[in-house]
CSV table of C-alpha atoms in Angstrom, one decimal:
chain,number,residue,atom,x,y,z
A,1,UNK,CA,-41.5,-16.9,1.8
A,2,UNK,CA,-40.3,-14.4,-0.7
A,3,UNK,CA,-38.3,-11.5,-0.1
A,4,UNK,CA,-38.8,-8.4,-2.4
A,5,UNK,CA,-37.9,-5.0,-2.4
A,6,UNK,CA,-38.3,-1.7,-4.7
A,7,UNK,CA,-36.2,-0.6,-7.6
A,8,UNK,CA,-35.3,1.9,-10.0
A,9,UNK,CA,-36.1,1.0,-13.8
A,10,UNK,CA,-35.2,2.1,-16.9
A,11,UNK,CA,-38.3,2.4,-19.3
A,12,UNK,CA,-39.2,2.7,-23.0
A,13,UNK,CA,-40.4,5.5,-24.5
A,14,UNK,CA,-43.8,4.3,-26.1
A,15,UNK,CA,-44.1,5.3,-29.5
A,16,UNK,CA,-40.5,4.0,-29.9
A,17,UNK,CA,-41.0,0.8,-28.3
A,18,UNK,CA,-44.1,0.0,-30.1
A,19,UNK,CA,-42.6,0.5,-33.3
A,20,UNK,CA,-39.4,-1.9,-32.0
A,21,UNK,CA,-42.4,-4.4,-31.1
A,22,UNK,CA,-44.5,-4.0,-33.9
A,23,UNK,CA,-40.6,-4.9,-36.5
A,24,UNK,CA,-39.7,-8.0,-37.4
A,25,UNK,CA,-37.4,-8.5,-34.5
A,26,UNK,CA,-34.4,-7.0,-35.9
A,27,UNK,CA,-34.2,-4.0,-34.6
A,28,UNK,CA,-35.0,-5.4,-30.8
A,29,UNK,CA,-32.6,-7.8,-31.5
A,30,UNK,CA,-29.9,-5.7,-32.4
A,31,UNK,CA,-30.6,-3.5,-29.4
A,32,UNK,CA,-30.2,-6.7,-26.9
A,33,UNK,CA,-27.5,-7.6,-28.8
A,34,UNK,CA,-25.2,-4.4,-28.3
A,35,UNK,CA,-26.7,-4.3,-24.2
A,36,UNK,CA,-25.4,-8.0,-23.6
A,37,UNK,CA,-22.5,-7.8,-25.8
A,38,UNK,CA,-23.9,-10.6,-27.7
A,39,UNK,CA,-21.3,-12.5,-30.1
A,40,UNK,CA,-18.5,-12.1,-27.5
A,41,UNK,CA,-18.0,-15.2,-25.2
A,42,UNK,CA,-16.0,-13.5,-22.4
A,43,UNK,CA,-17.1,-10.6,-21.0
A,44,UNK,CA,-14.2,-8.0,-19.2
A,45,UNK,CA,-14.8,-4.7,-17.7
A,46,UNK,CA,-13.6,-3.4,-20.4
A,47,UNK,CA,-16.9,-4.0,-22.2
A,48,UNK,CA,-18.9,-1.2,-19.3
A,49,UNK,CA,-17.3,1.2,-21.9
A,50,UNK,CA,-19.3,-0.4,-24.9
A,51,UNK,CA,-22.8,-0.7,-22.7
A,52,UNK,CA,-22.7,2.9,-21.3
A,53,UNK,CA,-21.8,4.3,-24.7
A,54,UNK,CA,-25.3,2.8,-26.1
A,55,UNK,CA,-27.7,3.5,-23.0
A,56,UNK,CA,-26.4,7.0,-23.1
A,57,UNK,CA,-26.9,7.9,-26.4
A,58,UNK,CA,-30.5,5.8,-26.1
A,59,UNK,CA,-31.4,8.1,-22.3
A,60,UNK,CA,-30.1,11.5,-24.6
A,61,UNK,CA,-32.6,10.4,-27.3
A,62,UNK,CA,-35.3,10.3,-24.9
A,63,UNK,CA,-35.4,6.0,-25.8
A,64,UNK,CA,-35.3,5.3,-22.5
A,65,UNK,CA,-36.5,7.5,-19.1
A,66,UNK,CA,-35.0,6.5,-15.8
A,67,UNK,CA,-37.1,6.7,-13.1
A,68,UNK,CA,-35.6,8.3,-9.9
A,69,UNK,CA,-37.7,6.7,-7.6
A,70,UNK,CA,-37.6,3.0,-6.5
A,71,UNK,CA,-41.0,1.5,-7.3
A,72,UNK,CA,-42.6,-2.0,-8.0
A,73,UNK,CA,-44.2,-3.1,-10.7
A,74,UNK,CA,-47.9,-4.5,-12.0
A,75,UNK,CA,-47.0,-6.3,-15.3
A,76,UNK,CA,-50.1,-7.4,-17.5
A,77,UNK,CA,-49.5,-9.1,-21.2
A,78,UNK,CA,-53.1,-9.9,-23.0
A,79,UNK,CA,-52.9,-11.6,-25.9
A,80,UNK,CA,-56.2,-12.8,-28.1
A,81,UNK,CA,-58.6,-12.3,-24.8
A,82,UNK,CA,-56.2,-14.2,-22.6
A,83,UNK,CA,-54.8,-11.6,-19.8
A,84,UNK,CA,-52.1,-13.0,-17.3
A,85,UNK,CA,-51.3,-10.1,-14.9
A,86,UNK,CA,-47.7,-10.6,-12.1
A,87,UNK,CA,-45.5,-8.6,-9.7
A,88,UNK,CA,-42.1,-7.5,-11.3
A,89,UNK,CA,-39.6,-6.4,-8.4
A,90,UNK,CA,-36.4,-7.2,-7.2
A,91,UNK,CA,-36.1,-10.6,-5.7
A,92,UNK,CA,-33.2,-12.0,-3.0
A,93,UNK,CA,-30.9,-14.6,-4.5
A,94,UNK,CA,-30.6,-15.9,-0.7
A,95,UNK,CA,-34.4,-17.5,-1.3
A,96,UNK,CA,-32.7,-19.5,-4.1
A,97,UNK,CA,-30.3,-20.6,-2.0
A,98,UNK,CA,-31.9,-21.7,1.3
A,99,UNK,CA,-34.4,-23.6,-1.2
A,100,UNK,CA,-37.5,-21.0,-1.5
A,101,UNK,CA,-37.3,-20.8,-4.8
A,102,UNK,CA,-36.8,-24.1,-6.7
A,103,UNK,CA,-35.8,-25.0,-10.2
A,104,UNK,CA,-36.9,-27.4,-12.5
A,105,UNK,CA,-34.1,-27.6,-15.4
A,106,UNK,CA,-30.5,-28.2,-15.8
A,107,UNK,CA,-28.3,-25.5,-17.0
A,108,UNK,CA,-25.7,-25.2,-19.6
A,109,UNK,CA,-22.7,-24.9,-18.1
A,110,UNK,CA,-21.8,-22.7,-21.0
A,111,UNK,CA,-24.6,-20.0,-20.7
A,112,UNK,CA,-24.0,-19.5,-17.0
A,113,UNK,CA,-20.5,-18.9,-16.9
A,114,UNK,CA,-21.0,-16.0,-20.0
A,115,UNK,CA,-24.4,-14.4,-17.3
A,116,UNK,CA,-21.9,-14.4,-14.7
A,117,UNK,CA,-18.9,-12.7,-16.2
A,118,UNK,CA,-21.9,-10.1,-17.4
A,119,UNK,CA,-23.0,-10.0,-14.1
A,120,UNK,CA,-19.9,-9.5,-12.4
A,121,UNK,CA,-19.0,-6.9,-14.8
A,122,UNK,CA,-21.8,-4.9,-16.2
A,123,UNK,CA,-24.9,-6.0,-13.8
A,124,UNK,CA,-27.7,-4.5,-16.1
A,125,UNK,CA,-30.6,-6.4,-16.5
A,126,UNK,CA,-33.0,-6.4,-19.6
A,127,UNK,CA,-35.6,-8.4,-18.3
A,128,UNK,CA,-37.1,-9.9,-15.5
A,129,UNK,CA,-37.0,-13.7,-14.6
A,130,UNK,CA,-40.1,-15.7,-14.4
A,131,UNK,CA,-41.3,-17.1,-11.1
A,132,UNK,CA,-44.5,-18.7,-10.3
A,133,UNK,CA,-46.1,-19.9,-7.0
A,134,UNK,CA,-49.5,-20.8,-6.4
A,135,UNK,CA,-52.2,-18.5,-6.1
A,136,UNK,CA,-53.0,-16.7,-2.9
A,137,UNK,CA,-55.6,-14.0,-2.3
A,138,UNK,CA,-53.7,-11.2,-0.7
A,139,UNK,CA,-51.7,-11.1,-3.7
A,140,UNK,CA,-55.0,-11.5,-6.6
A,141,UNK,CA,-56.9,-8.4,-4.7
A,142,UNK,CA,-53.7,-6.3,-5.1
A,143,UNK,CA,-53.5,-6.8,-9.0
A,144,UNK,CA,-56.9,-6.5,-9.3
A,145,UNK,CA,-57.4,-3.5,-7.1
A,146,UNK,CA,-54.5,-1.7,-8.9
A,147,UNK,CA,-55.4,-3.2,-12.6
A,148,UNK,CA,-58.6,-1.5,-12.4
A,149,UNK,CA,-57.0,2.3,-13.0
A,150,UNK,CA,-55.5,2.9,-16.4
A,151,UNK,CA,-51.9,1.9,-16.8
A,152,UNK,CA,-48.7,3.8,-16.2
A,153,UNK,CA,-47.2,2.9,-19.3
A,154,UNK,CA,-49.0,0.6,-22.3
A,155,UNK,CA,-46.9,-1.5,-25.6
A,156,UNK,CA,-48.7,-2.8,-28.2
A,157,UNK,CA,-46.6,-6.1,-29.8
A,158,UNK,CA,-49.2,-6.7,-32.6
A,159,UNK,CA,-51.7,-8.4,-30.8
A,160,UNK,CA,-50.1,-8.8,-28.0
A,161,UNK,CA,-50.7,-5.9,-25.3
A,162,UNK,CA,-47.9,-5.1,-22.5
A,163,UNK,CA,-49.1,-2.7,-19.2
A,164,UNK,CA,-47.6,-1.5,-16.4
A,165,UNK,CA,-48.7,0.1,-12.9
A,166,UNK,CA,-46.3,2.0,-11.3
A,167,UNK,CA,-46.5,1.3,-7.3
A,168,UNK,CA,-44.7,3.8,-5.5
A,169,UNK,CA,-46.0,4.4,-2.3
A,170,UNK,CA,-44.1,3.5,0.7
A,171,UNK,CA,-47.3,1.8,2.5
A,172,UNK,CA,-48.3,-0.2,-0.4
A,173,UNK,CA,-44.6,-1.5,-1.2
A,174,UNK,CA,-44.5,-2.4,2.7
A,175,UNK,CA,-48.1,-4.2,2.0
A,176,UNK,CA,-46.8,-6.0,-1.0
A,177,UNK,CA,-43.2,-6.8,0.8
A,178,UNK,CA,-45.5,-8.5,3.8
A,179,UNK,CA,-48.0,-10.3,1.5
A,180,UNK,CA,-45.3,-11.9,-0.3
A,181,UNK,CA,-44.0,-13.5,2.7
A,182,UNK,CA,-47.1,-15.8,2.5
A,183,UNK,CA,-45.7,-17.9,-0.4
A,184,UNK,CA,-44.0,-20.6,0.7
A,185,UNK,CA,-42.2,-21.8,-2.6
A,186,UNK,CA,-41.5,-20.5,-5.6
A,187,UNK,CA,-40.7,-21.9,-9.1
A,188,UNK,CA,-38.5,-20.8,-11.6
A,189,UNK,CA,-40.8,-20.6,-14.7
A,190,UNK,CA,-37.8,-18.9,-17.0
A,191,UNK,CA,-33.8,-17.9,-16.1
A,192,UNK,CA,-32.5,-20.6,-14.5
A,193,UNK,CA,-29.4,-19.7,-15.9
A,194,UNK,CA,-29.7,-16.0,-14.8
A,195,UNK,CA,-30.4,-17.5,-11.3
A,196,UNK,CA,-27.7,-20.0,-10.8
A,197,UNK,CA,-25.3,-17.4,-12.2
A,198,UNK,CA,-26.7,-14.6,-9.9
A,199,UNK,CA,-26.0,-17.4,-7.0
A,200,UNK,CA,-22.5,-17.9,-7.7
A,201,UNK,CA,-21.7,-13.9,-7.0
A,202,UNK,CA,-19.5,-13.1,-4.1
A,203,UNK,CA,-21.7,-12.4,-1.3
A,204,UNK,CA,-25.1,-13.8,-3.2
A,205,UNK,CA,-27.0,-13.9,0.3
A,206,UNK,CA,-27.5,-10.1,-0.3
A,207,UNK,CA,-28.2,-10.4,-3.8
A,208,UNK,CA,-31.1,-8.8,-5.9
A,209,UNK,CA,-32.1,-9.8,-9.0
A,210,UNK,CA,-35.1,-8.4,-11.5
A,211,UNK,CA,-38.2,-10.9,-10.7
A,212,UNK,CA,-41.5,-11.4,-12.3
A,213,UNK,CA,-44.0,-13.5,-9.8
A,214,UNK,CA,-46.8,-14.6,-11.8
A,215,UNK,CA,-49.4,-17.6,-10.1
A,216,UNK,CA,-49.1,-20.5,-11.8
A,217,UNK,CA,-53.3,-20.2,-13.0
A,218,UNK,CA,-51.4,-17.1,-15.2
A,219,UNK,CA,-49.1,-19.4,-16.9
A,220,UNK,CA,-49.5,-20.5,-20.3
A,221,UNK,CA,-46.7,-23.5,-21.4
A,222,UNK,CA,-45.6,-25.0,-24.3
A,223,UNK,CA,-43.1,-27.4,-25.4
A,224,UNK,CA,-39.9,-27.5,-26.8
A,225,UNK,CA,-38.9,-29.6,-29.7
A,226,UNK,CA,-35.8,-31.6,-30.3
A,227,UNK,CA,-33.4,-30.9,-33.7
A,228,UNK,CA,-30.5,-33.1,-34.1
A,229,UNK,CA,-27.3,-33.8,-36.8
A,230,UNK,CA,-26.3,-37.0,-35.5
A,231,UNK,CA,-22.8,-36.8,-37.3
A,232,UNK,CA,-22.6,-40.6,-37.5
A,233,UNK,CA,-24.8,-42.9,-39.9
A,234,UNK,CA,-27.9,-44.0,-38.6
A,235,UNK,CA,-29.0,-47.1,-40.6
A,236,UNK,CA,-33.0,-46.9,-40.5
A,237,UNK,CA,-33.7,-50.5,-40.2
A,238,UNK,CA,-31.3,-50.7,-36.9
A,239,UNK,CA,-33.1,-47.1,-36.0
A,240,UNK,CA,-37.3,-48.4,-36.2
A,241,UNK,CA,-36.3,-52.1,-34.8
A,242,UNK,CA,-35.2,-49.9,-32.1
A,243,UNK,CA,-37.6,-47.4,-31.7
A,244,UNK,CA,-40.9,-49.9,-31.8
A,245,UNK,CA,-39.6,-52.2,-28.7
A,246,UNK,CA,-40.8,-49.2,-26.6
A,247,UNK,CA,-43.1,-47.4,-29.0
A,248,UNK,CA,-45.9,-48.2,-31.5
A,249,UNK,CA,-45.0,-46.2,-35.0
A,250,UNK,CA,-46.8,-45.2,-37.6
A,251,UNK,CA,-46.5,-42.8,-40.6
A,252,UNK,CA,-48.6,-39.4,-40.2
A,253,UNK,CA,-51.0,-39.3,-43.2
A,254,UNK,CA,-50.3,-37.3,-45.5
A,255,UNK,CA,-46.5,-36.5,-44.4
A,256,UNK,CA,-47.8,-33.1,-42.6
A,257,UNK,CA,-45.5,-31.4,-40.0
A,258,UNK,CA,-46.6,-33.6,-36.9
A,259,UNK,CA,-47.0,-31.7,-33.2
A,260,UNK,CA,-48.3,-34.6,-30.5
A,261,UNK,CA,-51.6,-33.8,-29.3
A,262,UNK,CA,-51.7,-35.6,-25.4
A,263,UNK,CA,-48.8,-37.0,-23.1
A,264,UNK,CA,-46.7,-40.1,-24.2
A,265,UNK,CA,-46.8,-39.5,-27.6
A,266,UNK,CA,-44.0,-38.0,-29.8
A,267,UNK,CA,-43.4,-36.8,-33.5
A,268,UNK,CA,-40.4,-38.0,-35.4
A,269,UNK,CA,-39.4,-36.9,-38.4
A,270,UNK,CA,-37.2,-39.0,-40.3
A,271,UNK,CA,-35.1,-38.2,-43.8
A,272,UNK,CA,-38.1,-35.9,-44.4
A,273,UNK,CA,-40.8,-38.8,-43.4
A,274,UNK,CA,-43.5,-37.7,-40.5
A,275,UNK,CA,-44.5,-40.4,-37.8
A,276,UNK,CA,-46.2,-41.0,-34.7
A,277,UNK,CA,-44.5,-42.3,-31.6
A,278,UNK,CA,-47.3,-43.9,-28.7
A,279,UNK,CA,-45.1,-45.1,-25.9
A,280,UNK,CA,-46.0,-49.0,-25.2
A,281,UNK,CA,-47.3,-50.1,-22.1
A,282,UNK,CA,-44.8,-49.5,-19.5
A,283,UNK,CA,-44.3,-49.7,-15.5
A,284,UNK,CA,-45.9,-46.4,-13.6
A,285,UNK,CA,-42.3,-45.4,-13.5
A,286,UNK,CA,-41.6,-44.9,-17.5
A,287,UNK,CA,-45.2,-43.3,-17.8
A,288,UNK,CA,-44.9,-40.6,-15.1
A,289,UNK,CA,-42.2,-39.8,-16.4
A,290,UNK,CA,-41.9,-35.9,-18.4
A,291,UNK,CA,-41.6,-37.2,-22.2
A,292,UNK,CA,-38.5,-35.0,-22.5
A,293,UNK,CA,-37.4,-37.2,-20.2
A,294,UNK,CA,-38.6,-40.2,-21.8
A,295,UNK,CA,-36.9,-39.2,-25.3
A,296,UNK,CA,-33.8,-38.0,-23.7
A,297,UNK,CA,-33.3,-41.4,-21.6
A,298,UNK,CA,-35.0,-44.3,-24.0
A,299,UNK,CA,-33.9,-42.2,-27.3
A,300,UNK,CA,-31.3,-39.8,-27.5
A,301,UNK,CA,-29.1,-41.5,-25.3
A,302,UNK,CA,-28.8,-44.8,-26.0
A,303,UNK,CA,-29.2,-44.2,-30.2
A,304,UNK,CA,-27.4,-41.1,-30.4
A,305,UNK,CA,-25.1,-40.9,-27.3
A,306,UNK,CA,-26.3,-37.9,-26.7
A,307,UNK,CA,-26.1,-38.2,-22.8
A,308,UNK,CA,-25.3,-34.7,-21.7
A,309,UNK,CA,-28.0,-32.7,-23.6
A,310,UNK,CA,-26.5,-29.5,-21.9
A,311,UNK,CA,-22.9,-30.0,-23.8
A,312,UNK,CA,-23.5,-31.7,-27.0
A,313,UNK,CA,-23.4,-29.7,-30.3
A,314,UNK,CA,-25.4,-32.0,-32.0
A,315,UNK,CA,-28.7,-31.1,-30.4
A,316,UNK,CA,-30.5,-28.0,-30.9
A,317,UNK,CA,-34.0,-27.0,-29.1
A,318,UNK,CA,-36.6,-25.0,-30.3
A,319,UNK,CA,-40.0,-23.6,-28.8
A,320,UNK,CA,-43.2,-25.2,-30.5
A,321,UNK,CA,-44.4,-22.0,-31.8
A,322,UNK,CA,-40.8,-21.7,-33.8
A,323,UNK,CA,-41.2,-25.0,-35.7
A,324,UNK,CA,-41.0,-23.1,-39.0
A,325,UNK,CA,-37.7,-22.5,-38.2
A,326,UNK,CA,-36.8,-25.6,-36.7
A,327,UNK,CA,-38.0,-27.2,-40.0
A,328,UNK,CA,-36.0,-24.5,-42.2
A,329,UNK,CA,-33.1,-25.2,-40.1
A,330,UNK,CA,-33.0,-28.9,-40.5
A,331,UNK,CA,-33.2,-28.5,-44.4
A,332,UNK,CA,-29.9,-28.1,-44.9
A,333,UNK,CA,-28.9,-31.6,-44.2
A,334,UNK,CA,-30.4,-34.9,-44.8
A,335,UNK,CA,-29.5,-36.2,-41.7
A,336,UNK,CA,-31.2,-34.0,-39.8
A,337,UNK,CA,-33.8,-36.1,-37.7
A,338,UNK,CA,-36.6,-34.4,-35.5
A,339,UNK,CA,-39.0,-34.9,-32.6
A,340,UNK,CA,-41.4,-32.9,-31.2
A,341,UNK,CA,-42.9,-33.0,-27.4
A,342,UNK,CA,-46.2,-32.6,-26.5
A,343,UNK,CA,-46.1,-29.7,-23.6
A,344,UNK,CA,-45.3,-30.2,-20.0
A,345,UNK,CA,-48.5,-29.2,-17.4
A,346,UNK,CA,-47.6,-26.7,-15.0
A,347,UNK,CA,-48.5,-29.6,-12.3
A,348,UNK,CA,-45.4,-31.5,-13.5
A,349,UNK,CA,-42.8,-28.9,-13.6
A,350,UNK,CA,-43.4,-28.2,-9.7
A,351,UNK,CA,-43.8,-31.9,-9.2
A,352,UNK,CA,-40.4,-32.3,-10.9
A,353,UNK,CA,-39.2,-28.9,-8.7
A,354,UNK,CA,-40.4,-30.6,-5.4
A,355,UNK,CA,-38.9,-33.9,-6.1
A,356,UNK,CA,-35.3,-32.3,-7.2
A,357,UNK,CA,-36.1,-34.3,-10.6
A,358,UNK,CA,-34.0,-31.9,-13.1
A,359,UNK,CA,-35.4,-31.8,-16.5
A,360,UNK,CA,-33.0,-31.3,-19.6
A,361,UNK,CA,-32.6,-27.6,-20.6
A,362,UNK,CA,-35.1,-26.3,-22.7
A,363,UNK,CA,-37.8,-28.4,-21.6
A,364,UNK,CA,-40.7,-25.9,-21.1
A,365,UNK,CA,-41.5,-22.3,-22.6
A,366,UNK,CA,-43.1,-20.6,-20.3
A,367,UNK,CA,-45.3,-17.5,-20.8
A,368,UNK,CA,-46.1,-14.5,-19.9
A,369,UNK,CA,-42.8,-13.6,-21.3
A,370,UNK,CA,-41.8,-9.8,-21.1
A,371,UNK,CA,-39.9,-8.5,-24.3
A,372,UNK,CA,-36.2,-7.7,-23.2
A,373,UNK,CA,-36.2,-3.4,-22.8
A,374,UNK,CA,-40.1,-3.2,-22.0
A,375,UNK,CA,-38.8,-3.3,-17.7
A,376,UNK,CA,-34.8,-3.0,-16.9
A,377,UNK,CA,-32.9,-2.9,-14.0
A,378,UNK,CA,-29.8,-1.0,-14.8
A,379,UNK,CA,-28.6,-2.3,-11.3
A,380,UNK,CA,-24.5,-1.9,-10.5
A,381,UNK,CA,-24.4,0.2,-14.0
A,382,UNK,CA,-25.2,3.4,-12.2
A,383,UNK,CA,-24.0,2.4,-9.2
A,384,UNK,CA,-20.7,2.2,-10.4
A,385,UNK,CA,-20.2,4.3,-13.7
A,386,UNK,CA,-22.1,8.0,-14.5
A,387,UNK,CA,-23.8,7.5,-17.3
A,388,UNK,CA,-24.4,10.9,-19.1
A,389,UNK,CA,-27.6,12.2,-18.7
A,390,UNK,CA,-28.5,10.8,-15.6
């Protein structure tokens, strides 16, 4: 089951939001990055100081309005005629814990330690995580019932449209609270690291944190794609003797930027040379295997010793859609060497969940993703510093 309750969010003003949305990223960036204390590793309580300075001169310019009364959220994104609509409320760590809501990556150890100091000290949080579960009624007739007024509040991220619907009402927050007892797992889509930090807080059995349930027929995945300075020579005859044991390999006509187009196949890119990877004929057990999996065990590993992807500073992941910058990045060296990963099903990530089979970080990007500021939780800020204006 999952256990949800009501909160009180901080929200954008629109005309301000949209034209954050509508930048090239710097200004949203820049705002996250002065919330989060981004560039500083350890975070003290010293840095409260720093957060409440910002939010209140951002609540005093009318950026932000705080809503007094707890409520639950309808989230909808549509982007190029495809709509995926959720539930964003407060969800109980304690589900993570007693194994209702399951994982299906390994975190960087790095990463969770910096969300928990942020945690412990600030407790704000800019955006929800991403859960998923599979569909059930009681909770499609809701959305669509409530989707069918006009929204709340609407954000316009170029073609990309963000809507909310504010549910306030004591009856229909008890109706959602009981309807949500009906799923019997859920699965971490995105914030793994949010969740295992929010897990390790003293007394996490009566822990909140911001959630966004969306069913997993709303879910759009891609992959990510591998980047890697191998800071040791790899001698390309050793390298392709190597590599076609377990794979066929052939050169991409035309040397284009290569992105696999089914399972079991992988794109390498080699001192600025494109190929095809086809995995050979293996035992069942190679080819169910997640090909994240497959290059991180039969690749990375054994040729690069890479064999703690969440540690080594060699490796470097990147989102399909940001393979320009992937490819700008690796320019800079002619050692960089590149493969990209064909994208994980939905079906396999809660396979992988089920079977406590953890993939390597940053093996799925999953959408509907909700732009950090669009739906915050100020959480323990206000409940433990006045912020002026509130």
């Amino acid at each position: 089951m999952a256990t949800i309750k009501e909160f009180k969010a901080f929200l954008p003003e629109v005309n301000w939001f949209n034209r954050l949305l509508s930048g090239d990223g710097t200004e949203l960036f820049a705002l996250r990055y002065k919330l989060e204390i981004r560039g500083k590793k350890d975070i003290e309580s010293g840095c409260v100081d720093k957060v409440e300075e910002v939010l209140s001169v951002l609540i005093n310019n009318r950026r932000f309005d705080y809503q007094q009364n707890p409520a639950i959220y309808v989230y909808q994104q549509e982007t190029l005629g495809k709509i995926s609509s959720g539930i964003c409320a407060m969800t109980a760590v304690k589900d993570y814990l007693h194994g209702e809501i399951l994982g299906h990556e390994h975190t960087l150890q790095e990463h969770e330690e910096r969300l928990l100091s942020y945690r412990l000290n600030i407790g704000m949080e800019g955006a929800p995580v991403l859960l998923t579960y599979q569909p059930l009624t009681g909770i499609d007739e809701i959305i669509s019932s409530i989707t069918l007024k006009s929204p709340s509040f609407a954000y316009q991220e170029g073609e990309i449209a963000h809507r909310l619907w504010r549910i306030s009402e004591d009856a229909m927050i008890q109706h959602l609270k009981d309807v949500f007892q009906e799923i019997q797992i859920a699965y971490v889509g995105d914030g793994h690291h949010r969740l295992a930090a929010a897990a390790k807080m003293q007394g996490a059995e009566n822990e909140y944190m911001l959630g966004l349930y969306v069913s997993t027929d709303q879910l759009s995945v891609s992959g990510f794609d591998r980047l890697i300075f191998p800071g040791q020579e790899i001698i390309q005859s050793d390298f392709f003797e190597f590599l076609e044991k377990l794979f066929f390999v052939s050169a991409i006509p035309g040397n284009v930027c290569y992105q696999p187009d089914r399972l079991h196949r992988i794109g390498l890119c080699y001192h600025g040379i494109w190929y095809q990877l086809d995995l050979k004929d293996f035992t069942n057990n190679v080819l169910d295997l997640p090909d994240v999996v497959i290059l991180q065990e039969m690749i990375l590993s054994p040729v690069f010793g890479i064999t703690d992807p969440r540690t080594d500073e060699r490796l470097f992941c990147y989102p399909n859609q940001d393979i320009s910058e992937m490819l700008e990045d690796a320019s800079c060296s002619s050692e960089a060497i590149i493969f990209t990963l064909y994208p994980i099903g939905v079906d396999q990530l809660i396979d992988c969940a089920q079977q406590s089979k953890a993939l390597p970080p940053k093996s799925s990007f999953i959408e509907p993703k909700v732009p950090y500021g669009l739906l915050m939780n100020p959480g323990a800020l206000l409940k433990q510093f006045k912020i002026s204006g509130l």
